Short mmCIF file of C-alpha atoms and ligand atoms in Angstrom, two decimals:
data_model
loop_
_atom_site.label_atom_id
_atom_site.label_comp_id
_atom_site.label_asym_id
_atom_site.label_seq_id
_atom_site.Cartn_x
_atom_site.Cartn_y
_atom_site.Cartn_z
CA MET A 1 -6.47 3.28 5.94
CA LYS A 2 -3.61 1.59 7.81
CA VAL A 3 -4.23 -1.48 9.98
CA LEU A 4 -1.92 -3.10 12.53
CA ILE A 5 -2.46 -6.71 13.56
CA ILE A 6 -0.87 -7.96 16.78
CA GLY A 7 0.29 -11.59 16.79
CA GLY A 8 2.10 -14.02 14.54
CA GLY A 9 0.21 -17.31 14.26
CA GLY A 10 -2.35 -18.94 11.98
CA ARG A 11 -5.16 -16.90 13.48
CA GLU A 12 -3.32 -13.67 12.74
CA HIS A 13 -2.62 -14.83 9.17
CA ALA A 14 -6.36 -15.47 8.77
CA ILE A 15 -7.16 -12.01 10.17
CA THR A 16 -4.53 -10.38 7.92
CA TRP A 17 -5.82 -12.26 4.86
CA LYS A 18 -9.38 -11.13 5.58
CA VAL A 19 -8.36 -7.52 6.29
CA SER A 20 -6.35 -7.47 3.05
CA GLN A 21 -9.63 -7.96 1.15
CA SER A 22 -11.14 -4.77 2.55
CA PRO A 23 -11.34 -2.07 -0.13
CA ARG A 24 -10.74 0.49 2.62
CA VAL A 25 -7.32 -0.82 3.59
CA ASP A 26 -4.18 0.52 1.91
CA LYS A 27 -1.49 -0.91 4.14
CA ILE A 28 -1.26 -3.66 6.78
CA TYR A 29 1.42 -4.11 9.43
CA CYS A 30 1.73 -7.15 11.63
CA ALA A 31 3.75 -7.46 14.85
CA PRO A 32 5.60 -9.77 14.86
CA GLY A 33 3.89 -11.68 12.00
CA ASN A 34 5.42 -14.65 10.18
CA ALA A 35 6.61 -15.50 6.67
CA GLY A 36 3.10 -16.14 5.32
CA ILE A 37 1.75 -12.94 6.81
CA GLY A 38 4.76 -11.18 5.29
CA GLU A 39 3.33 -11.80 1.81
CA LEU A 40 0.35 -9.57 2.68
CA ALA A 41 1.63 -7.24 5.35
CA GLU A 42 4.80 -5.55 6.52
CA CYS A 43 6.03 -7.51 9.54
CA VAL A 44 7.38 -5.44 12.40
CA ASP A 45 9.67 -7.03 14.94
CA ILE A 46 7.91 -6.00 18.17
CA PRO A 47 6.88 -8.65 20.73
CA VAL A 48 3.12 -8.92 21.38
CA THR A 49 3.55 -8.05 25.06
CA ASP A 50 5.64 -4.87 24.54
CA HIS A 51 2.55 -2.66 24.67
CA ASP A 52 4.40 0.65 24.84
CA ALA A 53 6.51 -0.14 21.79
CA LEU A 54 3.41 -1.30 19.90
CA ALA A 55 1.51 1.88 20.76
CA GLU A 56 4.54 4.03 19.85
CA PHE A 57 4.69 2.28 16.50
CA ALA A 58 0.95 2.79 15.92
CA LEU A 59 1.27 6.49 16.73
CA SER A 60 4.33 7.09 14.59
CA GLU A 61 2.92 5.20 11.57
CA GLY A 62 -0.53 6.78 11.87
CA ILE A 63 -2.29 3.43 12.28
CA ASP A 64 -6.09 3.82 12.00
CA LEU A 65 -7.09 0.48 13.49
CA THR A 66 -5.28 -2.21 15.50
CA ILE A 67 -6.66 -5.75 15.85
CA VAL A 68 -5.33 -7.97 18.66
CA GLY A 69 -4.98 -11.72 18.01
CA PRO A 70 -3.61 -13.53 21.10
CA ASP A 71 -4.79 -13.75 24.70
CA ASP A 72 -1.74 -12.56 26.65
CA PRO A 73 -1.56 -8.96 25.41
CA LEU A 74 -5.31 -8.64 26.05
CA ALA A 75 -4.99 -10.09 29.56
CA GLU A 76 -2.13 -7.68 30.23
CA GLY A 77 -4.05 -4.63 29.04
CA VAL A 78 -2.76 -3.73 25.55
CA VAL A 79 -6.18 -2.24 24.73
CA ASP A 80 -6.01 0.09 27.75
CA VAL A 81 -2.53 1.29 26.71
CA PHE A 82 -3.67 2.05 23.15
CA GLU A 83 -6.88 3.77 24.28
CA ALA A 84 -4.98 5.97 26.71
CA LYS A 85 -3.02 7.28 23.71
CA GLY A 86 -6.20 7.89 21.71
CA LEU A 87 -5.56 4.94 19.35
CA ARG A 88 -8.39 2.82 17.93
CA ILE A 89 -8.00 -0.83 18.84
CA PHE A 90 -10.28 -3.87 18.55
CA GLY A 91 -10.35 -6.17 21.59
CA PRO A 92 -11.52 -6.16 25.21
CA ARG A 93 -9.85 -4.05 27.88
CA LYS A 94 -7.95 -5.79 30.67
CA ASN A 95 -10.93 -5.73 33.03
CA ALA A 96 -13.03 -7.57 30.42
CA ALA A 97 -10.32 -9.94 29.12
CA VAL A 98 -10.42 -11.43 32.63
CA ILE A 99 -13.33 -13.56 31.39
CA GLU A 100 -10.58 -15.67 29.76
CA SER A 101 -7.62 -15.03 32.04
CA SER A 102 -9.43 -16.17 35.21
CA LYS A 103 -11.57 -19.29 35.10
CA VAL A 104 -12.70 -18.55 38.67
CA PHE A 105 -14.01 -15.17 37.50
CA ALA A 106 -15.79 -16.73 34.50
CA LYS A 107 -17.42 -19.46 36.58
CA ASN A 108 -18.62 -17.03 39.26
CA LEU A 109 -20.02 -14.74 36.56
CA MET A 110 -21.98 -17.62 35.04
CA VAL A 111 -23.46 -18.60 38.38
CA LYS A 112 -24.39 -15.03 39.28
CA TYR A 113 -26.13 -14.46 35.94
CA ASN A 114 -27.64 -17.90 35.44
CA ILE A 115 -25.59 -18.86 32.39
CA PRO A 116 -25.61 -22.65 31.95
CA THR A 117 -22.27 -24.27 32.78
CA ALA A 118 -20.90 -27.33 34.60
CA ALA A 119 -21.35 -27.42 38.40
CA PHE A 120 -18.08 -26.50 40.17
CA GLU A 121 -16.24 -25.40 43.29
CA THR A 122 -13.21 -23.12 43.50
CA PHE A 123 -10.19 -23.56 45.78
CA ASP A 124 -7.17 -21.54 46.79
CA SER A 125 -5.49 -24.24 48.86
CA ALA A 126 -4.41 -27.71 47.77
CA GLY A 127 -5.54 -29.17 51.12
CA ASP A 128 -9.13 -28.00 50.70
CA ALA A 129 -9.17 -29.20 47.10
CA MET A 130 -7.97 -32.67 48.12
CA ALA A 131 -10.52 -32.92 50.90
CA TYR A 132 -13.26 -32.06 48.42
CA LEU A 133 -12.02 -34.74 45.99
CA LYS A 134 -12.83 -37.47 48.53
CA ALA A 135 -16.56 -36.98 48.04
CA CYS A 136 -16.49 -36.27 44.27
CA LYS A 137 -18.10 -38.15 41.43
CA TYR A 138 -15.58 -39.34 38.80
CA PRO A 139 -14.34 -38.49 36.26
CA VAL A 140 -13.80 -34.95 37.47
CA VAL A 141 -12.26 -31.94 35.72
CA LEU A 142 -9.48 -29.79 37.25
CA LYS A 143 -8.82 -26.35 35.79
CA ALA A 144 -5.97 -24.02 36.68
CA ASP A 145 -7.44 -20.54 37.15
CA GLY A 146 -5.11 -18.59 34.86
CA LEU A 147 -3.81 -18.71 31.28
CA ALA A 148 -1.97 -21.96 30.52
CA TYR A 149 -1.82 -22.15 26.69
CA GLY A 150 -4.89 -24.39 26.62
CA LYS A 151 -3.09 -26.99 28.74
CA GLY A 152 -4.32 -26.16 32.25
CA VAL A 153 -7.29 -28.55 32.16
CA LEU A 154 -6.94 -32.10 33.52
CA ILE A 155 -9.62 -34.76 33.26
CA CYS A 156 -9.11 -37.23 36.12
CA ASN A 157 -10.71 -40.65 36.19
CA ASP A 158 -10.29 -41.41 39.88
CA TYR A 159 -9.29 -39.98 43.24
CA ASP A 160 -5.59 -40.85 42.92
CA GLU A 161 -5.30 -39.18 39.54
CA ALA A 162 -7.13 -36.12 40.82
CA VAL A 163 -4.86 -35.79 43.87
CA LYS A 164 -1.86 -35.99 41.53
CA GLY A 165 -3.48 -33.33 39.36
CA VAL A 166 -3.98 -30.97 42.30
CA ARG A 167 -0.31 -31.42 43.22
CA THR A 168 0.80 -30.73 39.65
CA ILE A 169 -1.26 -27.55 39.37
CA MET A 170 -1.21 -26.10 42.90
CA GLU A 171 2.01 -27.40 44.49
CA GLU A 172 4.46 -28.10 41.66
CA LYS A 173 2.99 -25.09 39.82
CA LYS A 174 3.36 -26.68 36.40
CA PHE A 175 1.41 -23.73 34.92
CA GLY A 176 3.04 -21.12 37.17
CA THR A 177 0.82 -18.63 38.97
CA ALA A 178 -2.11 -19.82 36.80
CA GLY A 179 -2.31 -22.60 39.40
CA ASN A 180 -2.69 -20.36 42.47
CA ARG A 181 -6.40 -21.07 42.34
CA LEU A 182 -8.22 -24.10 41.05
CA VAL A 183 -11.67 -24.90 39.67
CA ILE A 184 -12.96 -28.44 40.19
CA GLU A 185 -15.76 -29.09 37.79
CA GLU A 186 -18.37 -31.71 36.97
CA TYR A 187 -17.43 -33.85 33.95
CA MET A 188 -19.81 -33.46 31.02
CA THR A 189 -20.18 -35.26 27.71
CA GLY A 190 -21.43 -34.27 24.27
CA PRO A 191 -20.20 -32.67 21.04
CA GLU A 192 -18.03 -29.59 21.49
CA VAL A 193 -18.70 -26.45 19.48
CA SER A 194 -16.86 -23.12 19.31
CA VAL A 195 -18.83 -19.98 18.56
CA LEU A 196 -17.07 -16.65 18.11
CA VAL A 197 -19.34 -13.74 18.99
CA PHE A 198 -18.62 -10.14 17.98
CA SER A 199 -19.77 -7.62 20.55
CA ASP A 200 -19.72 -3.86 20.94
CA GLY A 201 -20.39 -4.19 24.66
CA THR A 202 -24.17 -4.13 24.20
CA HIS A 203 -25.13 -5.89 20.99
CA ILE A 204 -24.00 -9.30 19.79
CA ALA A 205 -23.30 -10.75 16.36
CA PRO A 206 -22.46 -14.45 16.63
CA MET A 207 -20.43 -15.92 13.79
CA THR A 208 -21.00 -19.29 12.19
CA SER A 209 -20.04 -22.27 14.37
CA ALA A 210 -16.84 -24.32 14.28
CA GLN A 211 -15.40 -27.45 15.82
CA ASP A 212 -11.82 -27.80 16.97
CA HIS A 213 -9.79 -31.02 17.42
CA LYS A 214 -7.62 -30.34 20.45
CA ARG A 215 -5.77 -33.60 21.01
CA ILE A 216 -2.53 -34.37 19.19
CA PHE A 217 -3.38 -37.89 17.95
CA ASP A 218 -6.21 -39.44 15.94
CA ASN A 219 -9.31 -40.56 17.83
CA ASP A 220 -8.76 -37.73 20.32
CA LYS A 221 -5.80 -39.43 21.98
CA GLY A 222 -2.73 -37.87 23.58
CA PRO A 223 -2.20 -34.48 25.16
CA ASN A 224 -4.14 -31.33 24.33
CA THR A 225 -2.62 -28.93 21.81
CA GLY A 226 -3.57 -25.44 20.66
CA GLY A 227 -5.77 -27.20 18.06
CA MET A 228 -4.96 -29.67 15.25
CA GLY A 229 -7.77 -28.89 12.86
CA THR A 230 -11.20 -27.33 12.56
CA LEU A 231 -14.37 -27.53 10.56
CA SER A 232 -17.19 -25.07 10.01
CA PRO A 233 -20.13 -25.18 10.38
CA SER A 234 -20.54 -27.73 13.18
CA PRO A 235 -23.12 -30.30 12.05
CA PHE A 236 -24.46 -30.43 15.64
CA TYR A 237 -25.11 -26.72 16.02
CA THR A 238 -28.69 -26.43 14.77
CA ALA A 239 -30.78 -23.28 14.36
CA VAL A 240 -32.68 -24.24 17.53
CA ILE A 241 -29.45 -24.54 19.52
CA ASP A 242 -28.22 -21.26 18.06
CA ALA A 243 -31.42 -19.48 19.14
CA TYR A 244 -31.11 -20.96 22.64
CA CYS A 245 -27.47 -19.91 22.97
CA ARG A 246 -28.12 -16.35 21.78
CA LYS A 247 -30.86 -15.95 24.36
CA HIS A 248 -29.41 -17.86 27.32
CA ILE A 249 -25.64 -17.60 26.85
CA TYR A 250 -24.23 -14.98 24.45
CA GLN A 251 -26.47 -12.00 25.24
CA PRO A 252 -26.58 -12.72 28.99
CA ALA A 253 -22.78 -12.97 29.08
CA ILE A 254 -22.35 -9.59 27.37
CA ASP A 255 -25.06 -8.05 29.60
CA ALA A 256 -23.40 -9.54 32.68
CA MET A 257 -20.03 -8.04 31.79
CA LYS A 258 -21.65 -4.66 31.30
CA ALA A 259 -23.52 -4.92 34.61
CA GLU A 260 -20.20 -5.68 36.31
CA GLY A 261 -18.63 -2.53 34.83
CA ARG A 262 -16.50 -4.66 32.48
CA GLU A 263 -18.00 -3.85 29.09
CA PHE A 264 -16.80 -6.48 26.62
CA VAL A 265 -15.86 -5.14 23.18
CA GLY A 266 -14.24 -7.62 20.82
CA VAL A 267 -14.72 -11.30 20.05
CA LEU A 268 -16.13 -13.45 22.82
CA PHE A 269 -15.15 -17.04 22.08
CA VAL A 270 -17.69 -19.38 23.62
CA GLY A 271 -16.60 -23.00 24.02
CA LEU A 272 -19.78 -25.05 24.31
CA MET A 273 -20.58 -28.64 25.11
CA LEU A 274 -23.93 -29.79 23.74
CA THR A 275 -25.02 -32.07 26.60
CA GLN A 276 -28.20 -34.09 26.89
CA ASP A 277 -29.50 -31.38 29.19
CA GLY A 278 -28.74 -28.63 26.68
CA PRO A 279 -25.75 -26.44 25.78
CA ARG A 280 -23.30 -25.70 28.60
CA VAL A 281 -20.37 -23.30 28.57
CA LEU A 282 -16.96 -25.01 28.83
CA GLU A 283 -14.97 -21.82 28.63
CA PHE A 284 -14.95 -18.23 27.49
CA ASN A 285 -12.02 -16.73 25.62
CA ALA A 286 -11.58 -13.06 24.87
CA ARG A 287 -10.40 -13.37 21.24
CA PHE A 288 -10.71 -15.23 17.94
CA GLY A 289 -9.99 -18.96 18.29
CA ASP A 290 -7.04 -20.57 16.58
CA PRO A 291 -7.57 -22.61 14.37
CA GLU A 292 -11.28 -21.66 14.48
CA ALA A 293 -10.51 -18.34 12.76
CA GLN A 294 -8.96 -20.32 9.89
CA VAL A 295 -12.34 -21.81 8.94
CA VAL A 296 -14.74 -19.09 10.10
CA LEU A 297 -13.10 -16.03 8.50
CA PRO A 298 -12.85 -17.59 5.01
CA ARG A 299 -16.65 -18.06 5.14
CA LEU A 300 -17.41 -14.53 6.43
CA LYS A 301 -18.84 -12.32 3.68
CA ASN A 302 -18.67 -9.00 5.55
CA ASP A 303 -15.73 -6.64 5.52
CA LEU A 304 -13.94 -7.50 8.79
CA VAL A 305 -12.67 -3.94 9.17
CA GLU A 306 -16.23 -2.62 9.10
CA VAL A 307 -17.36 -5.11 11.71
CA CYS A 308 -14.44 -4.25 14.02
CA GLU A 309 -15.15 -0.53 13.65
CA ALA A 310 -18.85 -1.04 14.38
CA CYS A 311 -17.87 -2.87 17.58
CA ILE A 312 -15.52 -0.09 18.68
CA ASP A 313 -18.16 2.57 17.90
CA GLY A 314 -21.01 0.74 19.68
CA ARG A 315 -23.14 0.31 16.55
CA LEU A 316 -22.87 -3.40 15.89
CA ASN A 317 -26.69 -3.46 15.63
CA GLU A 318 -26.29 -1.76 12.23
CA ILE A 319 -24.34 -4.73 10.86
CA GLU A 320 -25.80 -7.98 9.68
CA LEU A 321 -23.25 -10.76 9.45
CA SER A 322 -23.48 -13.20 6.60
CA PHE A 323 -21.56 -16.35 5.81
CA ASP A 324 -21.03 -18.29 2.62
CA ASP A 325 -23.32 -21.22 2.29
CA ASN A 326 -20.40 -23.65 1.95
CA ALA A 327 -18.22 -25.52 4.42
CA ALA A 328 -14.57 -25.25 5.42
CA VAL A 329 -12.12 -27.74 6.89
CA CYS A 330 -8.64 -26.82 8.14
CA VAL A 331 -5.93 -29.42 8.74
CA ILE A 332 -2.94 -28.29 10.78
CA LEU A 333 0.50 -29.41 9.63
CA ALA A 334 2.72 -29.61 12.69
CA SER A 335 6.31 -30.56 13.48
CA GLU A 336 6.58 -34.17 14.71
CA GLY A 337 6.89 -34.13 18.49
CA TYR A 338 4.60 -31.11 19.08
CA PRO A 339 3.23 -30.23 21.68
CA GLU A 340 6.39 -31.44 23.45
CA LYS A 341 9.84 -31.38 21.81
CA PHE A 342 10.23 -30.83 18.09
CA GLU A 343 12.81 -29.64 15.57
CA LYS A 344 12.45 -26.66 13.29
CA GLY A 345 14.22 -24.93 10.44
CA TYR A 346 13.22 -27.38 7.68
CA GLU A 347 12.34 -26.20 4.18
CA ILE A 348 8.65 -26.27 3.23
CA GLN A 349 7.96 -27.50 -0.28
CA GLY A 350 4.85 -27.61 -2.43
CA LEU A 351 3.15 -24.40 -1.28
CA GLU A 352 2.94 -23.32 -4.93
CA ASN A 353 0.57 -26.25 -5.60
CA LEU A 354 -2.23 -24.43 -3.78
CA GLU A 355 -1.38 -20.88 -4.76
CA GLY A 356 -4.01 -18.92 -6.66
CA ARG A 357 -6.74 -21.44 -5.88
CA GLN A 358 -10.09 -19.94 -4.86
CA ASP A 359 -10.99 -23.01 -2.80
CA TYR A 360 -7.80 -23.17 -0.71
CA VAL A 361 -6.01 -20.88 1.69
CA VAL A 362 -2.82 -21.95 3.41
CA PHE A 363 -2.40 -20.04 6.65
CA HIS A 364 1.08 -19.89 8.14
CA ALA A 365 1.29 -20.50 11.89
CA ALA A 366 5.06 -20.69 12.42
CA THR A 367 7.23 -20.09 9.37
CA ARG A 368 10.12 -17.86 8.44
CA LYS A 369 11.71 -16.98 5.12
CA GLU A 370 15.39 -17.30 4.32
CA ASN A 371 16.89 -16.71 0.86
CA GLY A 372 13.43 -16.91 -0.68
CA ARG A 373 12.62 -20.28 0.94
CA PHE A 374 9.97 -20.92 3.58
CA LEU A 375 11.24 -22.76 6.68
CA THR A 376 9.38 -24.37 9.59
CA ASN A 377 9.66 -22.25 12.71
CA GLY A 378 7.53 -23.83 15.45
CA GLY A 379 5.17 -26.60 16.55
CA ARG A 380 2.12 -25.77 14.49
CA VAL A 381 3.54 -24.79 11.10
CA LEU A 382 0.69 -24.36 8.60
CA GLY A 383 -3.10 -24.64 8.41
CA VAL A 384 -4.46 -25.91 5.11
CA THR A 385 -8.03 -24.65 4.76
CA ALA A 386 -10.21 -25.99 1.97
CA ILE A 387 -13.67 -24.81 0.98
CA GLY A 388 -16.21 -27.28 -0.36
CA LYS A 389 -19.92 -27.39 -1.06
CA ASP A 390 -20.34 -29.42 2.12
CA LEU A 391 -18.17 -30.74 4.96
CA LYS A 392 -17.38 -34.01 3.16
CA GLU A 393 -16.06 -32.27 0.09
CA ALA A 394 -14.16 -29.70 2.15
CA ARG A 395 -12.50 -32.45 4.18
CA LYS A 396 -11.49 -34.43 1.11
CA LYS A 397 -9.96 -31.34 -0.45
CA ALA A 398 -8.24 -30.30 2.78
CA TYR A 399 -6.39 -33.63 2.91
CA GLU A 400 -5.60 -33.54 -0.82
CA GLY A 401 -4.11 -30.11 -0.24
CA ALA A 402 -2.28 -31.10 2.94
CA ASP A 403 -0.67 -34.01 1.07
CA LYS A 404 0.73 -31.65 -1.56
CA ILE A 405 2.86 -29.82 1.01
CA TYR A 406 6.02 -31.38 2.35
CA PHE A 407 8.59 -30.68 5.04
CA LYS A 408 10.80 -32.94 7.14
CA ASN A 409 9.03 -34.24 10.28
CA LYS A 410 5.63 -33.12 9.01
CA TYR A 411 2.82 -34.43 11.21
CA MET A 412 -0.94 -34.09 10.88
CA ARG A 413 -4.00 -35.78 12.27
CA ARG A 414 -5.70 -37.93 9.65
CA ASP A 415 -9.16 -37.79 11.21
CA ILE A 416 -10.11 -34.13 11.26
CA GLY A 417 -13.85 -34.06 10.58
CA ARG A 418 -14.31 -37.68 11.63
CA VAL A 419 -17.73 -36.74 13.09
CA ILE A 420 -19.07 -36.24 9.57
CA ASP A 421 -19.04 -40.00 9.02
CA ASN A 422 -21.21 -40.70 12.03
CA LEU A 423 -24.06 -38.35 11.17
P1 AMP B 1 -11.18 -25.59 28.31
O1 AMP B 1 -9.82 -25.00 28.12
O2 AMP B 1 -11.86 -25.17 29.57
O3 AMP B 1 -12.05 -25.47 27.09
O4 AMP B 1 -10.94 -27.16 28.42
C1 AMP B 1 -10.17 -27.87 27.47
C2 AMP B 1 -10.89 -29.12 27.06
O5 AMP B 1 -11.15 -29.94 28.20
C3 AMP B 1 -12.27 -28.86 26.46
O6 AMP B 1 -12.20 -28.56 25.10
C4 AMP B 1 -12.97 -30.15 26.76
O7 AMP B 1 -12.64 -31.13 25.80
C5 AMP B 1 -12.40 -30.56 28.08
N1 AMP B 1 -13.29 -30.12 29.18
C6 AMP B 1 -13.26 -28.95 29.83
N2 AMP B 1 -14.21 -28.89 30.78
C7 AMP B 1 -14.88 -30.06 30.73
C8 AMP B 1 -15.98 -30.61 31.45
N3 AMP B 1 -16.57 -29.95 32.44
N4 AMP B 1 -16.39 -31.86 31.13
C9 AMP B 1 -15.77 -32.55 30.14
N5 AMP B 1 -14.74 -32.09 29.43
C10 AMP B 1 -14.27 -30.86 29.71
N1 LIG B 2 -8.80 -23.45 19.47
C1 LIG B 2 -8.96 -23.11 20.82
C2 LIG B 2 -8.51 -21.78 21.21
O1 LIG B 2 -8.23 -20.93 20.38
O2 LIG B 2 -8.44 -21.51 22.39
#
């Protein structure tokens, strides 16, 4: 069969790599892809938001299955466009992707269906939000309603900071129309865990857990990024917590979407905080996480194509997911200056050091190829994933691997998996 993957980052490389192992797949296309993906798939130069061109391509090439990576095409309805043309595509429709694209929607859903999350209020005027801040407990969390590349969340330590935050989001519109509405939320503490949950709209199949490291600098300092490294499984996510979350969060969320006439088919990414009072939802996303996919998919034993098809066909209950009994750590190699200003176009050296190794996969996030050489082409450049018998070994190997790759202005966090030392 022929598979098309939409996207061009580390997550899409991980999806492509996993799909390439399916005995059922003869040919993979990726739009737009990147240089790493290009080693496994034919990259097609169509932007992820040009839904009509993507669907035309899928029709003309006879694509049997399309898998969507990023949030924006989902939020803008790529699945609806494909389905209208009779094409098979894995991901939620626009009316279900709203669980990620509107935080106000997600919060109201959780309240209505009793899904544990932080207490909150929503606002559509800056004046009302500022009035509310006067009586708040601090710190407090401000969230722009819409998609903001993971940057629309501000944690404010006092009233003055919070007022500035409201101005930034709602008046200066730093995140554009995403800031038309605002969620003000109670500040919580505890370990954060990401769980990616397959769903066919009725049944759920949660994957193994992961932990992201969102801040740019060591010790969780500096601005948030798309993610600087991940580990899997999370040492905090016990079997008891998993059972609780299946019963009180994952299944109720899928049931709630169905009850609202917004059947959710795809991967529901649940961002959890494990508080003293139990697990609470920080956010829902409507897709695989990045770089979570770079540690979860290498541990997945099932054929990803079969799981996606079972979701589309509403028979996920026939599938039992299983994961390797090892651990994975992914360290992101970025361009110095990310997530702000950075340079690109530098040659990447040393990739051959990890080629052919069973215990390493290097996922490309932003690379291009010129005259046979790989060049940096964005902020997050590569993800070095290492597999070990446990998290300690995986972390050690991930850094050994990351140190074997070189490019000018290479930057990485040195403390991915720091939590392992405090257990
Ligand atoms: P989100 O995009 O909603 O996951 O938020 C981004 C990051 O902000 C999360 O990964 C948390 O580290 C932090 N965060 C979000 N909501 C809260 C909250 N209610 N309390 C504490 N931290 C939060
Ligand atoms: N790693 C966080 C995300 O994919 O949103």
